[in-house]
PDB file of C-alpha atoms and ligand atoms in Angstrom:
ATOM      1  CA  MET A 871      11.925 -20.842 -21.998  1.00  0.00           C
ATOM      2  CA  SER A 872      13.457 -17.426 -22.331  1.00  0.00           C
ATOM      3  CA  ALA A 873      10.914 -15.197 -24.152  1.00  0.00           C
ATOM      4  CA  THR A 874       8.747 -16.065 -20.816  1.00  0.00           C
ATOM      5  CA  ARG A 875      10.952 -14.618 -18.406  1.00  0.00           C
ATOM      6  CA  ILE A 876      11.959 -10.778 -17.408  1.00  0.00           C
ATOM      7  CA  PRO A 877      14.952 -10.613 -19.132  1.00  0.00           C
ATOM      8  CA  ALA A 878      18.053 -10.544 -16.932  1.00  0.00           C
ATOM      9  CA  GLY A 879      19.300  -7.203 -16.677  1.00  0.00           C
ATOM     10  CA  SER A 880      15.999  -5.142 -17.198  1.00  0.00           C
ATOM     11  CA  ARG A 881      15.860  -1.829 -15.968  1.00  0.00           C
ATOM     12  CA  PHE A 882      12.737  -0.905 -13.717  1.00  0.00           C
ATOM     13  CA  ALA A 883      11.652   2.722 -13.303  1.00  0.00           C
ATOM     14  CA  LEU A 884      10.493   4.826 -10.240  1.00  0.00           C
ATOM     15  CA  LEU A 885       9.231   7.702 -10.388  1.00  0.00           C
ATOM     16  CA  THR A 886      11.039   9.796  -7.589  1.00  0.00           C
ATOM     17  CA  GLN A 887       9.008  10.689  -4.826  1.00  0.00           C
ATOM     18  CA  HIS A 888       7.937  10.029  -1.041  1.00  0.00           C
ATOM     19  CA  GLY A 889      11.199   8.368  -1.074  1.00  0.00           C
ATOM     20  CA  LYS A 890       9.562   4.157  -2.188  1.00  0.00           C
ATOM     21  CA  ALA A 891      12.714   3.446  -4.215  1.00  0.00           C
ATOM     22  CA  ALA A 892      14.382   1.556  -0.709  1.00  0.00           C
ATOM     23  CA  ALA A 893      10.874  -0.104  -0.480  1.00  0.00           C
ATOM     24  CA  PHE A 894      11.121  -1.601  -3.877  1.00  0.00           C
ATOM     25  CA  GLU A 895      14.985  -2.455  -3.980  1.00  0.00           C
ATOM     26  CA  PRO A 896      15.061  -6.130  -2.904  1.00  0.00           C
ATOM     27  CA  ALA A 897      12.236  -7.233  -5.236  1.00  0.00           C
ATOM     28  CA  VAL A 898      14.178  -5.176  -8.131  1.00  0.00           C
ATOM     29  CA  GLN A 899      17.277  -7.295  -7.127  1.00  0.00           C
ATOM     30  CA  ARG A 900      15.490 -10.652  -6.929  1.00  0.00           C
ATOM     31  CA  LEU A 901      14.412 -10.092 -10.268  1.00  0.00           C
ATOM     32  CA  GLY A 902      18.195  -9.757 -11.212  1.00  0.00           C
ATOM     33  CA  GLY A 903      17.004  -6.517 -12.260  1.00  0.00           C
ATOM     34  CA  GLN A 904      18.038  -2.456 -11.618  1.00  0.00           C
ATOM     35  CA  LEU A 905      16.281   0.392  -9.777  1.00  0.00           C
ATOM     36  CA  VAL A 906      16.305   3.272 -12.060  1.00  0.00           C
ATOM     37  CA  LEU A 907      14.710   6.774 -10.882  1.00  0.00           C
ATOM     38  CA  ALA A 908      12.344   8.822 -13.266  1.00  0.00           C
ATOM     39  CA  THR A 909      12.302  12.556 -12.482  1.00  0.00           C
ATOM     40  CA  GLY A 910       9.866  15.149 -13.482  1.00  0.00           C
ATOM     41  CA  PHE A 911       6.612  14.599 -12.316  1.00  0.00           C
ATOM     42  CA  ASP A 912       4.334  15.099  -9.247  1.00  0.00           C
ATOM     43  CA  THR A 913       2.675  11.396  -7.746  1.00  0.00           C
ATOM     44  CA  ASP A 914       0.492  14.549  -5.732  1.00  0.00           C
ATOM     45  CA  SER A 915      -1.204  15.449  -8.715  1.00  0.00           C
ATOM     46  CA  LEU A 916      -2.679  11.793  -8.911  1.00  0.00           C
ATOM     47  CA  GLY A 917      -4.341  12.512  -5.164  1.00  0.00           C
ATOM     48  CA  SER A 918      -2.375  12.165  -2.048  1.00  0.00           C
ATOM     49  CA  PHE A 919      -2.363  11.409   0.972  1.00  0.00           C
ATOM     50  CA  THR A 920      -4.227  14.272   3.253  1.00  0.00           C
ATOM     51  CA  GLY A 921      -6.815  15.226   2.068  1.00  0.00           C
ATOM     52  CA  GLU A 922      -5.521  18.256  -0.137  1.00  0.00           C
ATOM     53  CA  ARG A 923      -6.709  16.822  -3.472  1.00  0.00           C
ATOM     54  CA  GLU A 924      -9.340  15.025  -4.519  1.00  0.00           C
ATOM     55  CA  ARG A 925      -9.033  11.050  -5.914  1.00  0.00           C
ATOM     56  CA  THR A 926     -10.023   9.946  -9.261  1.00  0.00           C
ATOM     57  CA  LEU A 927      -8.245   7.121 -10.208  1.00  0.00           C
ATOM     58  CA  SER A 928      -8.838   3.641  -8.406  1.00  0.00           C
ATOM     59  CA  ALA A 929      -5.846   2.290  -6.403  1.00  0.00           C
ATOM     60  CA  ALA A 930      -4.874   0.274  -9.060  1.00  0.00           C
ATOM     61  CA  ASP A 931      -5.361   2.288 -12.238  1.00  0.00           C
ATOM     62  CA  ALA A 932      -3.221   5.062 -10.331  1.00  0.00           C
ATOM     63  CA  ALA A 933      -0.669   2.792  -9.697  1.00  0.00           C
ATOM     64  CA  GLN A 934      -0.575   1.786 -12.831  1.00  0.00           C
ATOM     65  CA  THR A 935      -0.738   5.021 -14.450  1.00  0.00           C
ATOM     66  CA  LYS A 936       2.417   6.042 -12.606  1.00  0.00           C
ATOM     67  CA  ALA A 937       4.437   2.756 -13.363  1.00  0.00           C
ATOM     68  CA  ARG A 938       3.263   3.695 -17.544  1.00  0.00           C
ATOM     69  CA  LEU A 939       4.614   7.388 -16.685  1.00  0.00           C
ATOM     70  CA  ALA A 940       7.898   6.331 -15.455  1.00  0.00           C
ATOM     71  CA  THR A 941       7.863   4.012 -18.664  1.00  0.00           C
ATOM     72  CA  GLU A 942       7.370   7.671 -20.640  1.00  0.00           C
ATOM     73  CA  LEU A 943       9.850   9.631 -18.379  1.00  0.00           C
ATOM     74  CA  SER A 944      12.917   7.404 -18.539  1.00  0.00           C
ATOM     75  CA  GLY A 945      12.829   5.350 -21.882  1.00  0.00           C
ATOM     76  CA  VAL A 946      12.771   2.296 -20.300  1.00  0.00           C
ATOM     77  CA  ARG A 947      10.872  -0.824 -20.941  1.00  0.00           C
ATOM     78  CA  PHE A 948       9.540  -1.973 -17.258  1.00  0.00           C
ATOM     79  CA  GLY A 949       7.832   0.780 -15.183  1.00  0.00           C
ATOM     80  CA  LEU A 950       6.617   0.324 -11.229  1.00  0.00           C
ATOM     81  CA  GLY A 951       3.840   2.448  -9.855  1.00  0.00           C
ATOM     82  CA  SER A 952       2.152   1.890  -6.240  1.00  0.00           C
ATOM     83  CA  GLU A 953      -1.067   2.778  -4.986  1.00  0.00           C
ATOM     84  CA  GLY A 954      -2.289   2.565  -1.236  1.00  0.00           C
ATOM     85  CA  SER A 955      -5.381   2.890   0.129  1.00  0.00           C
ATOM     86  CA  TYR A 956      -5.843   2.989   4.541  1.00  0.00           C
ATOM     87  CA  GLY A 957      -9.443   2.528   5.699  1.00  0.00           C
ATOM     88  CA  PRO A 958     -11.472   0.079   8.215  1.00  0.00           C
ATOM     89  CA  ASP A 959     -10.372  -3.413   7.999  1.00  0.00           C
ATOM     90  CA  PRO A 960     -13.057  -5.020   5.321  1.00  0.00           C
ATOM     91  CA  GLN A 961     -14.435  -7.910   7.762  1.00  0.00           C
ATOM     92  CA  VAL A 962     -15.197  -5.917  10.979  1.00  0.00           C
ATOM     93  CA  GLY A 963     -14.814  -1.995  10.277  1.00  0.00           C
ATOM     94  CA  LEU A 964     -13.254  -1.585  13.543  1.00  0.00           C
ATOM     95  CA  LEU A 965      -9.266  -2.428  12.934  1.00  0.00           C
ATOM     96  CA  PRO A 966      -6.926   0.790  10.790  1.00  0.00           C
ATOM     97  CA  TRP A 967      -6.547  -1.726   7.613  1.00  0.00           C
ATOM     98  CA  GLY A 968      -3.913  -0.669   4.674  1.00  0.00           C
ATOM     99  CA  VAL A 969      -3.865  -1.915   1.304  1.00  0.00           C
ATOM    100  CA  GLU A 970      -1.011  -1.559  -1.025  1.00  0.00           C
ATOM    101  CA  ILE A 971      -1.068  -2.059  -4.988  1.00  0.00           C
ATOM    102  CA  VAL A 972       2.424  -2.403  -6.408  1.00  0.00           C
ATOM    103  CA  CYS A 973       2.796  -2.233 -10.553  1.00  0.00           C
ATOM    104  CA  CYS A 974       4.929  -3.031 -13.133  1.00  0.00           C
ATOM    105  CA  TRP A 975       3.619  -1.724 -16.749  1.00  0.00           C
ATOM    106  CA  ASP A 976       5.631  -3.558 -19.975  1.00  0.00           C
ATOM    107  CA  ALA A 977       6.135  -1.129 -22.339  1.00  0.00           C
ATOM    108  CA  GLU A 978       6.503  -3.371 -24.969  1.00  0.00           C
ATOM    109  CA  ARG A 979       4.107  -5.891 -24.492  1.00  0.00           C
ATOM    110  CA  GLY A 980       2.000  -2.757 -23.410  1.00  0.00           C
ATOM    111  CA  GLN A 981       1.015  -5.124 -20.462  1.00  0.00           C
ATOM    112  CA  ALA A 982      -0.211  -4.367 -16.613  1.00  0.00           C
ATOM    113  CA  VAL A 983       0.849  -6.963 -13.962  1.00  0.00           C
ATOM    114  CA  HIS A 984      -0.748  -6.147 -11.012  1.00  0.00           C
ATOM    115  CA  ALA A 985       0.261  -7.105  -6.881  1.00  0.00           C
ATOM    116  CA  LEU A 986      -0.526  -6.696  -3.538  1.00  0.00           C
ATOM    117  CA  ALA A 987      -0.755  -7.035   0.561  1.00  0.00           C
ATOM    118  CA  GLN A 988      -2.504  -5.787   2.549  1.00  0.00           C
ATOM    119  CA  GLY A 989      -3.125  -6.195   6.418  1.00  0.00           C
ATOM    120  CA  PRO A 990      -3.384  -4.282   9.686  1.00  0.00           C
ATOM    121  CA  GLN A 991      -2.283  -1.283   9.920  1.00  0.00           C
ATOM    122  CA  PRO A 992      -2.249   0.196  13.540  1.00  0.00           C
ATOM    123  CA  VAL A 993      -0.516   3.508  12.927  1.00  0.00           C
ATOM    124  CA  TYR A 994      -2.796   4.338  10.008  1.00  0.00           C
ATOM    125  CA  ARG A 995      -4.800   7.440  13.390  1.00  0.00           C
ATOM    126  CA  GLN A 996      -6.283  10.711  13.778  1.00  0.00           C
ATOM    127  CA  GLN A 997      -7.479  12.426  16.573  1.00  0.00           C
ATOM    128  CA  GLN A 998      -8.973  15.734  18.322  1.00  0.00           C
ATOM    129  CA  PHE A 999      -7.266  16.842  21.572  1.00  0.00           C
ATOM    130  CA  THR A1000      -7.453  19.574  23.724  1.00  0.00           C
ATOM    131  CA  GLU A1001      -5.080  19.314  25.906  1.00  0.00           C
ATOM    132  CA  LEU A1002      -1.553  19.328  25.029  1.00  0.00           C
ATOM    133  CA  HIS A1003      -0.329  16.346  27.096  1.00  0.00           C
ATOM    134  CA  ASP A1004      -2.934  13.724  25.760  1.00  0.00           C
ATOM    135  CA  ALA A1005      -1.592  15.157  22.475  1.00  0.00           C
ATOM    136  CA  LEU A1006       1.597  14.469  23.088  1.00  0.00           C
ATOM    137  CA  ASP A1007       1.217  11.298  24.717  1.00  0.00           C
ATOM    138  CA  TRP A1008      -0.557   9.666  21.944  1.00  0.00           C
ATOM    139  CA  ALA A1009       1.899  11.391  19.273  1.00  0.00           C
ATOM    140  CA  ARG A1010       4.571   9.284  21.010  1.00  0.00           C
ATOM    141  CA  ALA A1011       2.371   5.817  21.372  1.00  0.00           C
ATOM    142  CA  LEU A1012       2.345   6.369  17.235  1.00  0.00           C
ATOM    143  CA  GLY A1013       5.545   6.437  17.165  1.00  0.00           C
ATOM    144  CA  PHE A1014       6.241  10.033  16.586  1.00  0.00           C
ATOM    145  CA  PRO A1015       8.855  10.956  15.562  1.00  0.00           C
ATOM    146  CA  GLN A1016      10.085   8.168  12.817  1.00  0.00           C
ATOM    147  CA  GLN A1017       6.186   8.058  12.014  1.00  0.00           C
ATOM    148  CA  GLY A1018       5.194  11.493  10.610  1.00  0.00           C
ATOM    149  CA  LEU A1019       2.154  13.056  11.906  1.00  0.00           C
ATOM    150  CA  ILE A1020       0.174  15.456   9.926  1.00  0.00           C
ATOM    151  CA  VAL A1021      -1.374  18.611  12.827  1.00  0.00           C
ATOM    152  CA  GLY A1022      -4.155  20.927  12.015  1.00  0.00           C
ATOM    153  CA  GLN A1023      -6.389  20.499   9.177  1.00  0.00           C
ATOM    154  CA  PRO A1024      -6.293  22.668   5.393  1.00  0.00           C
ATOM    155  CA  GLY A1025      -7.563  25.783   6.183  1.00  0.00           C
ATOM    156  CA  LEU A1026      -7.372  25.451  10.335  1.00  0.00           C
ATOM    157  CA  ALA A1027      -4.937  28.182  12.213  1.00  0.00           C
ATOM    158  CA  VAL A1028      -2.793  25.658  11.875  1.00  0.00           C
ATOM    159  CA  PHE A1029      -1.284  22.987   8.691  1.00  0.00           C
ATOM    160  CA  ASP A1030       2.001  21.484   8.921  1.00  0.00           C
ATOM    161  CA  LYS A1031       2.739  18.225   7.244  1.00  0.00           C
ATOM    162  CA  THR A1032       6.351  18.886   8.358  1.00  0.00           C
ATOM    163  CA  VAL A1033       6.854  18.485  11.307  1.00  0.00           C
ATOM    164  CA  SER A1034       9.515  15.658  12.654  1.00  0.00           C
ATOM    165  CA  ASP A1035      11.073  16.620  16.699  1.00  0.00           C
ATOM    166  CA  GLU A1036       9.150  16.941  19.367  1.00  0.00           C
ATOM    167  CA  ALA A1037      10.136  20.092  20.505  1.00  0.00           C
ATOM    168  CA  THR A1038       8.679  21.683  16.507  1.00  0.00           C
ATOM    169  CA  LEU A1039       5.213  19.616  17.463  1.00  0.00           C
ATOM    170  CA  ARG A1040       5.225  21.065  21.030  1.00  0.00           C
ATOM    171  CA  THR A1041       5.219  24.447  19.356  1.00  0.00           C
ATOM    172  CA  ARG A1042       2.481  24.111  16.715  1.00  0.00           C
ATOM    173  CA  LEU A1043       0.158  22.205  19.616  1.00  0.00           C
ATOM    174  CA  ILE A1044       0.137  25.344  21.602  1.00  0.00           C
ATOM    175  CA  GLU A1045       0.107  27.184  18.285  1.00  0.00           C
ATOM    176  CA  ALA A1046      -2.907  25.220  17.349  1.00  0.00           C
ATOM    177  CA  LEU A1047      -4.739  24.917  20.811  1.00  0.00           C
ATOM    178  CA  ALA A1048      -4.679  28.380  21.503  1.00  0.00           C
ATOM    179  CA  HIS A1049      -7.587  28.758  18.668  1.00  0.00           C
ATOM    180  CA  GLY A1050      -9.259  25.401  20.095  1.00  0.00           C
ATOM    181  CA  PRO A1051      -9.013  21.862  19.055  1.00  0.00           C
ATOM    182  CA  VAL A1052      -6.223  20.254  17.217  1.00  0.00           C
ATOM    183  CA  GLY A1053      -6.516  17.310  15.269  1.00  0.00           C
ATOM    184  CA  LEU A1054      -3.058  14.813  14.839  1.00  0.00           C
ATOM    185  CA  ALA A1055      -2.740  12.080  12.072  1.00  0.00           C
ATOM    186  CA  ALA A1056      -0.578   9.999  11.078  1.00  0.00           C
ATOM    187  CA  ASP A1057       1.268  11.490   7.876  1.00  0.00           C
ATOM    188  CA  MET A1058       0.884   7.570   5.589  1.00  0.00           C
ATOM    189  CA  ARG A1059       3.462   9.289   2.667  1.00  0.00           C
ATOM    190  CA  ALA A1060       5.835   6.579   2.118  1.00  0.00           C
ATOM    191  CA  HIS A1061       8.900   8.435   3.197  1.00  0.00           C
ATOM    192  CA  ARG A1062       6.938  10.137   6.215  1.00  0.00           C
ATOM    193  CA  SER A1063       5.648   6.279   7.363  1.00  0.00           C
ATOM    194  CA  PRO A1064       8.027   3.138   7.926  1.00  0.00           C
ATOM    195  CA  ALA A1065       5.365   0.883   8.410  1.00  0.00           C
ATOM    196  CA  ARG A1066       3.586   1.997   4.981  1.00  0.00           C
ATOM    197  CA  MET A1067       7.045   0.886   3.886  1.00  0.00           C
ATOM    198  CA  ALA A1068       6.892  -2.222   4.824  1.00  0.00           C
ATOM    199  CA  MET A1069       3.840  -3.335   3.553  1.00  0.00           C
ATOM    200  CA  ILE A1070       4.749  -1.249  -0.022  1.00  0.00           C
ATOM    201  CA  SER A1071       7.679  -4.111   0.193  1.00  0.00           C
ATOM    202  CA  GLN A1072       5.841  -6.897   0.902  1.00  0.00           C
ATOM    203  CA  ALA A1073       3.548  -5.655  -2.049  1.00  0.00           C
ATOM    204  CA  ALA A1074       7.090  -5.240  -4.529  1.00  0.00           C
ATOM    205  CA  ASP A1075       7.885  -8.806  -3.255  1.00  0.00           C
ATOM    206  CA  ALA A1076       4.286 -10.662  -4.091  1.00  0.00           C
ATOM    207  CA  LEU A1077       4.986  -8.709  -7.473  1.00  0.00           C
ATOM    208  CA  ALA A1078       8.765 -10.274  -8.386  1.00  0.00           C
ATOM    209  CA  THR A1079       7.238 -13.385  -7.543  1.00  0.00           C
ATOM    210  CA  ARG A1080       4.266 -13.037  -9.815  1.00  0.00           C
ATOM    211  CA  LEU A1081       6.756 -11.511 -12.233  1.00  0.00           C
ATOM    212  CA  GLN A1082       8.870 -15.070 -12.063  1.00  0.00           C
ATOM    213  CA  SER A1083       6.111 -17.342 -12.752  1.00  0.00           C
ATOM    214  CA  ALA A1084       5.453 -17.594 -16.367  1.00  0.00           C
ATOM    215  CA  CYS A1085       1.332 -18.067 -17.331  1.00  0.00           C
ATOM    216  CA  PRO A1086       0.786 -22.132 -17.886  1.00  0.00           C
ATOM    217  CA  GLY A1087      -2.141 -20.954 -20.744  1.00  0.00           C
ATOM    218  CA  CYS A1088       0.027 -17.980 -23.002  1.00  0.00           C
ATOM    219  CA  GLY A1089       3.803 -18.488 -21.178  1.00  0.00           C
ATOM    220  CA  LEU A1090       3.728 -14.937 -20.731  1.00  0.00           C
ATOM    221  CA  PRO A1091       5.497 -13.754 -17.145  1.00  0.00           C
ATOM    222  CA  GLY A1092       3.038 -12.253 -14.498  1.00  0.00           C
ATOM    223  CA  TYR A1093       1.042 -15.403 -13.204  1.00  0.00           C
ATOM    224  CA  GLY A1094       0.464 -15.478  -9.767  1.00  0.00           C
ATOM    225  CA  PRO A1095      -2.899 -14.891  -6.636  1.00  0.00           C
ATOM    226  CA  VAL A1096      -4.388 -11.859  -7.510  1.00  0.00           C
ATOM    227  CA  ARG A1097      -7.222 -12.686  -4.737  1.00  0.00           C
ATOM    228  CA  LEU A1098      -8.646 -15.073  -1.803  1.00  0.00           C
ATOM    229  CA  GLN A1099     -11.606 -17.462  -2.648  1.00  0.00           C
ATOM    230  CA  ALA A1100     -14.004 -17.835   0.496  1.00  0.00           C
ATOM    231  CA  GLY A1101     -16.087 -20.611   1.771  1.00  0.00           C
ATOM    232  CA  ALA A1102     -14.251 -22.989   4.076  1.00  0.00           C
ATOM    233  CA  ILE A1103     -16.107 -25.204   4.955  1.00  0.00           C
ATOM    234  CA  CYS A1104     -16.705 -25.592   9.403  1.00  0.00           C
ATOM    235  CA  SER A1105     -15.726 -28.738  11.051  1.00  0.00           C
ATOM    236  CA  GLY A1106     -18.798 -28.119  12.717  1.00  0.00           C
ATOM    237  CA  CYS A1107     -21.679 -27.094  10.641  1.00  0.00           C
ATOM    238  CA  GLY A1108     -20.654 -27.966   7.515  1.00  0.00           C
ATOM    239  CA  GLN A1109     -21.777 -24.233   6.302  1.00  0.00           C
ATOM    240  CA  PRO A1110     -19.396 -22.462   3.609  1.00  0.00           C
ATOM    241  CA  THR A1111     -17.750 -19.096   6.243  1.00  0.00           C
ATOM    242  CA  ALA A1112     -15.414 -16.332   5.120  1.00  0.00           C
ATOM    243  CA  THR A1113     -12.695 -17.854   5.635  1.00  0.00           C
ATOM    244  CA  ALA A1114     -10.871 -18.306   2.730  1.00  0.00           C
ATOM    245  CA  ARG A1115     -10.120 -21.546   1.284  1.00  0.00           C
ATOM    246  CA  ALA A1116      -8.182 -21.305  -2.080  1.00  0.00           C
ATOM    247  CA  GLU A1117      -6.050 -18.117  -3.594  1.00  0.00           C
ATOM    248  CA  VAL A1118      -6.957 -17.773  -7.145  1.00  0.00           C
ATOM    249  CA  TRP A1119      -4.384 -17.621  -9.410  1.00  0.00           C
ATOM    250  CA  ALA A1120      -4.516 -15.483 -12.744  1.00  0.00           C
ATOM    251  CA  CYS A1121      -2.951 -14.627 -15.538  1.00  0.00           C
ATOM    252  CA  ALA A1122      -2.724 -10.671 -16.286  1.00  0.00           C
ATOM    253  CA  GLY A1123      -2.019 -10.885 -20.238  1.00  0.00           C
ATOM    254  CA  CYS A1124      -4.655 -14.274 -21.460  1.00  0.00           C
ATOM    255  CA  GLY A1125      -7.305 -14.093 -18.346  1.00  0.00           C
ATOM    256  CA  HIS A1126      -6.162 -18.052 -17.795  1.00  0.00           C
ATOM    257  CA  SER A1127      -6.668 -18.553 -14.195  1.00  0.00           C
ATOM    258  CA  HIS A1128      -7.267 -21.198 -11.486  1.00  0.00           C
ATOM    259  CA  GLU A1129      -7.674 -22.322  -7.574  1.00  0.00           C
ATOM    260  CA  ARG A1130      -4.907 -22.902  -5.583  1.00  0.00           C
ATOM    261  CA  PRO A1131      -6.266 -24.845  -2.523  1.00  0.00           C
ATOM    262  CA  LEU A1132      -5.453 -23.278   1.196  1.00  0.00           C
ATOM    263  CA  ARG A1133      -7.953 -25.254   3.541  1.00  0.00           C
ATOM    264  CA  ALA A1134     -10.736 -27.544   3.321  1.00  0.00           C
ATOM    265  CA  SER A1135     -11.994 -26.618   6.638  1.00  0.00           C
ATOM    266  CA  VAL A1136     -11.842 -24.280  10.029  1.00  0.00           C
ATOM    267  CA  ASP A1137     -12.309 -25.021  13.450  1.00  0.00           C
ATOM    268  CA  PRO A1138     -16.278 -23.659  14.514  1.00  0.00           C
ATOM    269  CA  SER A1139     -14.379 -21.264  16.693  1.00  0.00           C
ATOM    270  CA  ARG A1140     -13.976 -19.143  13.097  1.00  0.00           C
ATOM    271  CA  CYS A1141     -17.645 -19.676  11.996  1.00  0.00           C
ATOM    272  CA  GLU A1142     -19.805 -16.849  11.404  1.00  0.00           C
ATOM    273  CA  PHE A1143     -22.946 -19.561  12.207  1.00  0.00           C
ATOM    274  CA  CYS A1144     -21.091 -21.576  15.309  1.00  0.00           C
ATOM    275  CA  ASN A1145     -19.605 -18.506  16.635  1.00  0.00           C
ATOM    276  CA  PRO A1146     -20.997 -15.679  15.593  1.00  0.00           C
TER     277      PRO A1146
HETATM  278 ZN1  LIG B1380      -1.516 -16.375 -19.867  1.00  0.00          ZN
HETATM  279 ZN1  LIG B1381     -20.001 -24.004  12.132  1.00  0.00          ZN
END
């Protein structure tokens, strides 16, 4: 049985950037492990949130690449990596939505285990301003300075990703507004976004759960929920809806999977046919 578990006292390497260690620490403790910081690599070369570099890897691949790099740089067996993606919500496309994918790479087995957290991310916003007071009100409502802001854009008169107090923000806005409208955007780099750190932490927690459960097929750790299965039946009209009826659990190694039922039916108020 012990061969199927993450050995107690295992070390987990994480690339040091954007202060993500605090988000992973509780999950690593749950696994009885120890977090090790790996240095010497610029994770921004894999893509960044500020539109300066084109992203070339999918989020899951990027998380896995970071986790694998962490093991290579540190010589530690297990590596952790994370990648976030932000955009409109997948259902209606109106809410700002965040997805955080985390990965644990086992260098000894050459196996990756992923987990994710997702949900509304109200701080993920950007807007153009022509008036100083509108911009400052918007920044305060977003939670600045705890939530960081990016002022302007690359190539424009002002582009600043380091503003961290209201006096400096005011100065930069006045400078930018002298040239025309200025854009403000939430800085979603983890160390500048407490809301994003919380979502990474949730994903890391889901990863720990998955790493603690052994696959019924092959016995290796890494068995857990990977996606939701739509199709709960409307109690009014009997049609399958977009609401999840089950969680699909799968093994990262052998592909074994099963469905864990969540609910058989939903209220007609959540049915696309009865309540379009
Ligand atoms: Zn398996
Ligand atoms: Zn219905």
